Coordinates of C-alpha atoms in Angstrom, one line a residue:
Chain A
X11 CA 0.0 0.0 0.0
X12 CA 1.5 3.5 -1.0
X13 CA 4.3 2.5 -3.4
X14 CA 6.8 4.7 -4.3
X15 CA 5.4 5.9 -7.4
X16 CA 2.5 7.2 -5.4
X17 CA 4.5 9.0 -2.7
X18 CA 6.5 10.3 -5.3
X19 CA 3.3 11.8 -7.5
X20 CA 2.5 13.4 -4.5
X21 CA 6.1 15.3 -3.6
X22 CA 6.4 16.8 -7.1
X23 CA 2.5 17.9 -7.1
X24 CA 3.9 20.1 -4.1
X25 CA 7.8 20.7 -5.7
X26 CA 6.0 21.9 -9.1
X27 CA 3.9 24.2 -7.6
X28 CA 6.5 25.8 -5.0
X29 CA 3.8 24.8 -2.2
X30 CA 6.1 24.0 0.1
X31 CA 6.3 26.8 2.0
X32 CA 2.4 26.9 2.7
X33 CA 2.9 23.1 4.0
X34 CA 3.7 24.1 7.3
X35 CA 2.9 21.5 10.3
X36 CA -0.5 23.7 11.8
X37 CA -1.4 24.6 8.1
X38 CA -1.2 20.8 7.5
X39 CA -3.1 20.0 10.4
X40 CA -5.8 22.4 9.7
X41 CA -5.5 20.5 6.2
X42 CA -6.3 17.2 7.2
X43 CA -9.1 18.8 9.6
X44 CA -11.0 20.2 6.9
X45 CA -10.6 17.3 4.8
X46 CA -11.6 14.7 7.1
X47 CA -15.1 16.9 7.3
X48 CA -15.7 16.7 3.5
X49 CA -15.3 13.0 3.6
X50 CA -17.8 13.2 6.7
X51 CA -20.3 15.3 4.7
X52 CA -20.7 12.4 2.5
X53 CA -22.4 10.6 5.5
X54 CA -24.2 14.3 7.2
X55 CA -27.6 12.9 6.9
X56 CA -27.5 9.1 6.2
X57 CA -25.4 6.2 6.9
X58 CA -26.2 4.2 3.9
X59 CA -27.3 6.4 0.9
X60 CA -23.2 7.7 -0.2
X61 CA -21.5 8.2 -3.0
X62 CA -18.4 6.0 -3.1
X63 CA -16.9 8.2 -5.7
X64 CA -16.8 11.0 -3.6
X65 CA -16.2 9.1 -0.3
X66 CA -13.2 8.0 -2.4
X67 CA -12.2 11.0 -3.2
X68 CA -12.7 12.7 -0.1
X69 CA -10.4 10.0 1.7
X70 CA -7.5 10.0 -0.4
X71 CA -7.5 13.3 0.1
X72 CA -7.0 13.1 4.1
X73 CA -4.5 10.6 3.0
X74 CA -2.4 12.8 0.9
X75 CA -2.2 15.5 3.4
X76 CA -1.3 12.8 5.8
X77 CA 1.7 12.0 3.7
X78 CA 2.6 15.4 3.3
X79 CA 2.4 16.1 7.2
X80 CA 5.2 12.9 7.4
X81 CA 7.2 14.4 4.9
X82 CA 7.1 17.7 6.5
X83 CA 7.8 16.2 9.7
X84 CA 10.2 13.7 8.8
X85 CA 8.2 10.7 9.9
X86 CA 8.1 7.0 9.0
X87 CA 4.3 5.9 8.7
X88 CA 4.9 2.3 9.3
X89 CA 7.0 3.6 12.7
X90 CA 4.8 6.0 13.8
X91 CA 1.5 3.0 13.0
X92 CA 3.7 0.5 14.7
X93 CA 4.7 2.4 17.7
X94 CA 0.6 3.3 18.2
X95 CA -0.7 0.1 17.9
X96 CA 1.3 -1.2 20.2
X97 CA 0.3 1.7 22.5
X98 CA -3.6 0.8 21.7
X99 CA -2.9 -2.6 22.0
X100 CA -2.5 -2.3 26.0
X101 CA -4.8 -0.2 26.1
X102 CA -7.6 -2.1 25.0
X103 CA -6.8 -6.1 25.8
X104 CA -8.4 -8.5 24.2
X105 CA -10.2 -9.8 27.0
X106 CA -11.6 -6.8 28.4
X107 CA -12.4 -5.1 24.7
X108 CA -13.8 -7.9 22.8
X109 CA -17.0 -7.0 21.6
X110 CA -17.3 -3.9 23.3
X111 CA -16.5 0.0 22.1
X112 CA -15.9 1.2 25.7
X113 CA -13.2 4.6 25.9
X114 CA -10.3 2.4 27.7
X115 CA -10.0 4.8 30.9
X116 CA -13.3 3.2 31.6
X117 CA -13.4 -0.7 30.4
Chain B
X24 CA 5.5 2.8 3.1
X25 CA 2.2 0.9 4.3
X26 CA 4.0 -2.6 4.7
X27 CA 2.3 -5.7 4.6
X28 CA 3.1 -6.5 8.1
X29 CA 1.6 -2.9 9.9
X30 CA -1.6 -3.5 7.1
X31 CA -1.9 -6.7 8.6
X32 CA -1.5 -5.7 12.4
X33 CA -4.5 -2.7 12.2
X34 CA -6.7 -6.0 10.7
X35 CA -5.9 -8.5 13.8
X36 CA -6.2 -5.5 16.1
X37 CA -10.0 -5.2 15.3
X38 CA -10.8 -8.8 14.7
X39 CA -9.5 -9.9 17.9
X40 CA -11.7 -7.4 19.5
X41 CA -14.7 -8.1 16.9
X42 CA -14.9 -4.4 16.1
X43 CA -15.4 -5.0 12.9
X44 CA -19.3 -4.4 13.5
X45 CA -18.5 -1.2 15.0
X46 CA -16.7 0.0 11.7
X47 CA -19.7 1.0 9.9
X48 CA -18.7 3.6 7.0
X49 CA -20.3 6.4 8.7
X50 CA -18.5 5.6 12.3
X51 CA -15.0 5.4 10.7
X52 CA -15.8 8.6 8.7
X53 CA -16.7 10.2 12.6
X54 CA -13.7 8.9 13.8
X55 CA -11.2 10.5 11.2
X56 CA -12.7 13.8 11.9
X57 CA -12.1 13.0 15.9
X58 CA -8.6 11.9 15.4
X59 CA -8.2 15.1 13.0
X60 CA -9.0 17.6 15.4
X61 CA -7.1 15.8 18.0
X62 CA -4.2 16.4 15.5
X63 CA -5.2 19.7 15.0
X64 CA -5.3 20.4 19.2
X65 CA -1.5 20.3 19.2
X66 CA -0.8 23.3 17.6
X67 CA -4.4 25.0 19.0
X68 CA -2.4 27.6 20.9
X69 CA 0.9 27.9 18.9
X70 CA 2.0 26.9 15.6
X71 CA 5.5 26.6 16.6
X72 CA 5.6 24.6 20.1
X73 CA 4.7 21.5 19.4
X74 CA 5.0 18.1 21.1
X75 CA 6.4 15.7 17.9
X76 CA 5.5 12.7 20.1
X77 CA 2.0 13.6 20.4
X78 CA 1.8 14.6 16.9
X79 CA 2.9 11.0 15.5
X80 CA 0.6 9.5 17.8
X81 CA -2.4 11.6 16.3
X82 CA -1.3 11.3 13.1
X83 CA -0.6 7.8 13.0
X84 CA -4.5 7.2 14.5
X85 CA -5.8 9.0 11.8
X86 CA -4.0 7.1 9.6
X87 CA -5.4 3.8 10.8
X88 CA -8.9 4.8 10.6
X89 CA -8.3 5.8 6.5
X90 CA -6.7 2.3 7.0
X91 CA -9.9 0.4 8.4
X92 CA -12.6 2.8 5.7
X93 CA -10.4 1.6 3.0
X94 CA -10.7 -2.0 4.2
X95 CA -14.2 -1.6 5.0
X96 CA -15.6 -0.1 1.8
X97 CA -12.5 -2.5 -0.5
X98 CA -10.7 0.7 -2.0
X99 CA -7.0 0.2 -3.1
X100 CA -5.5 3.2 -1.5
X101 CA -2.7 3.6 -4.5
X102 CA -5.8 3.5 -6.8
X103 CA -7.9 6.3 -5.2
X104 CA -4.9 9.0 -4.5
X105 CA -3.7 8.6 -8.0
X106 CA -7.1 9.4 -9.5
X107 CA -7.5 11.9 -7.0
X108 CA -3.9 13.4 -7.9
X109 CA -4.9 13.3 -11.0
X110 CA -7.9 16.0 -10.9
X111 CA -5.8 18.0 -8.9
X112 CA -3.1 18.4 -11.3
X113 CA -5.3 19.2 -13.7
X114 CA -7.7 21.6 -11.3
X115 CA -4.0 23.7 -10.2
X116 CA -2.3 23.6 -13.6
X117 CA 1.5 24.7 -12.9
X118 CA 1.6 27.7 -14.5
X119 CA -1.1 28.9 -13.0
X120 CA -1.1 27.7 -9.3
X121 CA 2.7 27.9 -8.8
X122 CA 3.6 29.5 -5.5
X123 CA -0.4 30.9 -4.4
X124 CA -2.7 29.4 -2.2
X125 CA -5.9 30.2 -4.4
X126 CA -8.9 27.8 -4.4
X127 CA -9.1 26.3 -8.0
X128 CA -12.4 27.9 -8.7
X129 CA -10.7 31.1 -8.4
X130 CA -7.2 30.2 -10.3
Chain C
X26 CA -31.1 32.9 24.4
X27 CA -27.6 34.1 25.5
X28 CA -28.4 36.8 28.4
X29 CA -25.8 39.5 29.2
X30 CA -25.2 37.5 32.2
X31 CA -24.0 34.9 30.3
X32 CA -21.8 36.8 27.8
X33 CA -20.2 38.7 30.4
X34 CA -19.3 35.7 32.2
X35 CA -17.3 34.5 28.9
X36 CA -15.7 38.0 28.5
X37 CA -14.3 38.3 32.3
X38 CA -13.2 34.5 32.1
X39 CA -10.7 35.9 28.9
X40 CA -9.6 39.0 30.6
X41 CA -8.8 37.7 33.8
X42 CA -6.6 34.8 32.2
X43 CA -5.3 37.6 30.0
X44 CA -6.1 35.3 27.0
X45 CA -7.4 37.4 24.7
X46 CA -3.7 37.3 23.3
X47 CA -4.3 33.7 22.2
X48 CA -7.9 34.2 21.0
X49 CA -6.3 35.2 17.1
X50 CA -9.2 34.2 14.6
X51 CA -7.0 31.4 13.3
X52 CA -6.9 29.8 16.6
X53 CA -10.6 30.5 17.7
X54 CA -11.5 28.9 14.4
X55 CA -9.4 26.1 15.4
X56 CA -11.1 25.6 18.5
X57 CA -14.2 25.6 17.3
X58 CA -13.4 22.2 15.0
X59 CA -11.7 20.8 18.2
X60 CA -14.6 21.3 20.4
X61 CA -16.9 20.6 17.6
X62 CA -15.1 17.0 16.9
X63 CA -15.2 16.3 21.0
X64 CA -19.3 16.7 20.8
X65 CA -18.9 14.5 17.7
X66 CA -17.1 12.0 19.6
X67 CA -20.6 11.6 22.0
X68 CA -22.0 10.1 18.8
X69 CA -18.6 7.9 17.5
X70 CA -20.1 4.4 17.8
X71 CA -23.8 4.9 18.7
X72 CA -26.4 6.9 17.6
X73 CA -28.7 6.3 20.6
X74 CA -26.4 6.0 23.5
X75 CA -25.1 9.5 24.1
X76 CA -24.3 10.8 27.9
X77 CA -26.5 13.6 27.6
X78 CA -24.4 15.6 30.3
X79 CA -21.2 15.1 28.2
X80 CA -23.1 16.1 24.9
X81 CA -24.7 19.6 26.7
X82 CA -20.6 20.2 28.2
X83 CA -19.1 19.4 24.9
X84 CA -21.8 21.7 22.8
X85 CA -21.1 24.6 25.7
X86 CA -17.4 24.4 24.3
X87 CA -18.3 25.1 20.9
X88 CA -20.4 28.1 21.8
X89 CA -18.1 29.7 24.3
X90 CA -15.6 29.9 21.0
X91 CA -18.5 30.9 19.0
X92 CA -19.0 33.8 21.0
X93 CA -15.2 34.5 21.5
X94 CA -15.0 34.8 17.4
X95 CA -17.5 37.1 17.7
X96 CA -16.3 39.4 20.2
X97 CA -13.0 39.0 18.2
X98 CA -13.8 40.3 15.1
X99 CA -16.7 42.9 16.4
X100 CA -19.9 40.5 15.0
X101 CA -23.0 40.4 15.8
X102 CA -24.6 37.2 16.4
X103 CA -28.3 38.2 15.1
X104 CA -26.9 39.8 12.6
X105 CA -24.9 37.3 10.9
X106 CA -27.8 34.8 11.1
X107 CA -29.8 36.6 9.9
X108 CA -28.0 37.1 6.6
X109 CA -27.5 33.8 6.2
X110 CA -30.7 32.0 7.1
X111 CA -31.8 34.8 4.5
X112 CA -29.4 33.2 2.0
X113 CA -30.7 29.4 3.0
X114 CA -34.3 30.5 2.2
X115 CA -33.4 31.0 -0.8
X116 CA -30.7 28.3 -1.4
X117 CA -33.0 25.8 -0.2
X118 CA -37.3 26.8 -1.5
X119 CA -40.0 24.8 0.8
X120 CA -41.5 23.9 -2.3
X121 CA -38.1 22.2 -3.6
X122 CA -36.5 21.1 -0.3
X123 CA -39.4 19.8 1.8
X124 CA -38.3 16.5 3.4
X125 CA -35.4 16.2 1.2
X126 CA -32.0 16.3 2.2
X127 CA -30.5 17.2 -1.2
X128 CA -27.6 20.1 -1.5
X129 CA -28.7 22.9 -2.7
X130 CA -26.2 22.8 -6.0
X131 CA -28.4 19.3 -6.9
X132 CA -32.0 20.6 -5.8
Chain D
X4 CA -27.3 37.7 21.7
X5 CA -29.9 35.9 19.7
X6 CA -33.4 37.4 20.2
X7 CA -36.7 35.5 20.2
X8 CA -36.9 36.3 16.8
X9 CA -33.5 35.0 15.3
X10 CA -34.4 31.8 17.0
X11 CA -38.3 31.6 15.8
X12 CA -37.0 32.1 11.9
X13 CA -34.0 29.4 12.4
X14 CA -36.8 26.9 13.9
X15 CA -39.6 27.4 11.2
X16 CA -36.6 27.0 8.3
X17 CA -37.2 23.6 9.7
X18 CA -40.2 23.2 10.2
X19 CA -41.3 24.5 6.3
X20 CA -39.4 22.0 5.1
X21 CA -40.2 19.6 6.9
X22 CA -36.1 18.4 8.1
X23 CA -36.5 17.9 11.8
X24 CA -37.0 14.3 11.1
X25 CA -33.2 14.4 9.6
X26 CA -31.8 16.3 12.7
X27 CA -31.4 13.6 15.2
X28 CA -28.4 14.2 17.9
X29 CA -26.2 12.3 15.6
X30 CA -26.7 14.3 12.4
X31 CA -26.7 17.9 14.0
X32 CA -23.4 17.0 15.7
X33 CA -21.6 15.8 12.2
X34 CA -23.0 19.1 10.9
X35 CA -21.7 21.2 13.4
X36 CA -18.3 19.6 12.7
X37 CA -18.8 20.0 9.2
X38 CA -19.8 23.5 9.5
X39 CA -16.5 24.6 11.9
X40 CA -13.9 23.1 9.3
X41 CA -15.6 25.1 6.8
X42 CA -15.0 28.3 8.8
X43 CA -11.3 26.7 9.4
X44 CA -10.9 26.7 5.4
X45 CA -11.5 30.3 5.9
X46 CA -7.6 30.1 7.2
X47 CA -6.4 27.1 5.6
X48 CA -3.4 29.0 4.2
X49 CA -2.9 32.4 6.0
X50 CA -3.9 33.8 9.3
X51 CA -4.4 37.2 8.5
X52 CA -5.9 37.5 4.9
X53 CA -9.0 35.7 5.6
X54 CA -12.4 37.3 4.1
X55 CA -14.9 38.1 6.7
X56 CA -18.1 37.8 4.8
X57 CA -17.1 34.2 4.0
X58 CA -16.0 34.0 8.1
X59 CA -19.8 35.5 9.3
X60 CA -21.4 33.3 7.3
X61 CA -19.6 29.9 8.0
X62 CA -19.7 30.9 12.0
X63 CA -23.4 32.0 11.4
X64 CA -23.9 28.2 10.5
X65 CA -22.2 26.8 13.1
X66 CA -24.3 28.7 15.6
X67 CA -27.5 27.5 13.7
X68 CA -26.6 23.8 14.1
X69 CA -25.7 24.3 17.5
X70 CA -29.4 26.1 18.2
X71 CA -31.3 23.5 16.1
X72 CA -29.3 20.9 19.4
X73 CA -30.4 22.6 21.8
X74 CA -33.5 22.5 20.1
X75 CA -33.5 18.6 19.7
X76 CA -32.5 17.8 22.7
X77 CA -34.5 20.3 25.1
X78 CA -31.5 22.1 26.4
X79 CA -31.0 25.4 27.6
X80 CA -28.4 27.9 26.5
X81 CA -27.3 29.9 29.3
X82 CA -28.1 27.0 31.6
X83 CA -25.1 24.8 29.9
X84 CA -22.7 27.4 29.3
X85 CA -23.4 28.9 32.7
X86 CA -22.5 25.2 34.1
X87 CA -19.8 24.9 31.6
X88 CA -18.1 28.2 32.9
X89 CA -18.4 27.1 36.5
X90 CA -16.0 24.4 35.9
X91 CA -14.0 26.1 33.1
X92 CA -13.2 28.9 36.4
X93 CA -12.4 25.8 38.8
X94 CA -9.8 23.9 36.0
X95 CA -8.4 27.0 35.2
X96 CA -7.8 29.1 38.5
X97 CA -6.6 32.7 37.6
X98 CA -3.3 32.5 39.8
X99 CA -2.4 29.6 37.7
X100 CA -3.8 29.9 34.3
X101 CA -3.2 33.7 33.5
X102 CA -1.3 34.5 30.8
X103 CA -0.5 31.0 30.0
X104 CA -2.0 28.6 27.1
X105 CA -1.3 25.0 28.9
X106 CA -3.7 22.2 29.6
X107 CA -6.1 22.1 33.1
X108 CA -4.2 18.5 33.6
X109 CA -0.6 19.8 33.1
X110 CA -1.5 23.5 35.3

């Protein structure tokens, strides 16, 4: 998932465009916050009726500015995923979580 | 980036928990915007003084949630940010969009 | 709705914190989708099953920022609603919209 | 702030066209979050050059989503903001919190 060829698609979008300078880490943020809204207006008024083209859309989006915010921020995805999921992974054992979408300070 | 293996440990982490019938479309698209804004709360106050731990932590949980909508609705993540990078090069042509911050429908 | 009382009691809570030096536009708008995504997160995996107490806190948050823009940038709350339910009268004509959900661009 | 009659049009905009079956809890908070990130696009890229028509009217419909909750759920205004504010003042004592932007939990 994200090959090279994709990562690098998205780098020169930004080098081409001399966008770099806007890509600043709260800018980014903000980026990815606004984003993640579009893809939820896709779902504002009902769960099943959406449109996967723009759900699609929306998403790869977020993604995108998710990859730029690691690039900014010289960040490994996989580390970053790794190191969190072990984090969640105490925090919501198996045998206290199954089945159950409880916050973990209160399971 | 996106190796097999971290793919493969956000999928156990939910079906050993048998969340998978929480991850309705909808709830995952909620749960990106959550993790968003708790992205987005690091650099609330300041744009400068932020915590890079917290940061990769919130960025990597928004990053599994895109992971889990993917899964949940099949999209091939490559597949949907190249057609998505593919309107946008075309919506900010270079010459125009080089170095401004200008909404396309205003280019 | 929203007595002087009320409003004052936001006011005095800035100036005695001497936070009106934080309150920039950029950040109120950024607390708004912070606080915003919190009351979201009363709703993440249930529709039904929302703390009501946590939901009226979370909702309080987004107003308090809501007024804070305001004061910011010298608005007034009538007035801007006004203008815009004005604008959503028009955007969105009983005769077109009643009991649909559709965006006003596909009405 | 928000007269009898800003509140009586906002409510029969509703009630015309027939949409308070789409407002459940749920939907109003997704809107509210959709709502804030659009008045966060308003400073996706700059702080200061934001346009302040475009500002009124995406705060304007945050405030509406926010009065068609309180709506929904029979809640009063002043009555959770006033609560709210009571233990905003006790997190953030004066002596501790003034002229600094850091967390209740880290005071």
């Amino acid at each position: 998932m994200l090959n090279d060829e994709t990562i690098n698609r998205i780098r020169k979008f930004t080098e081409d465009r001399d966008w770099d300078q806007f890509h600043t880490p709260t800018n980014l943020a903000k980026s990815i916050s606004i984003e993640a809204a579009e893809l939820l207006e896709c779902f504002q008024w009902s769960d099943e009726n959406f449109d996967i083209n723009a759900v699609s859309e929306e998403l790869a989006d977020v993604m995108v500015y998710c990859i730029d915010m690691l690039d900014k921020l010289g960040l490994d995805a996989d580390e970053i995923i790794n190191t969190k999921m072990g984090q969640n992974e105490k925090k919501y054992p198996v045998e206290k979580a199954k089945g159950r979408m409880t916050k973990y300070d209160k399971l």
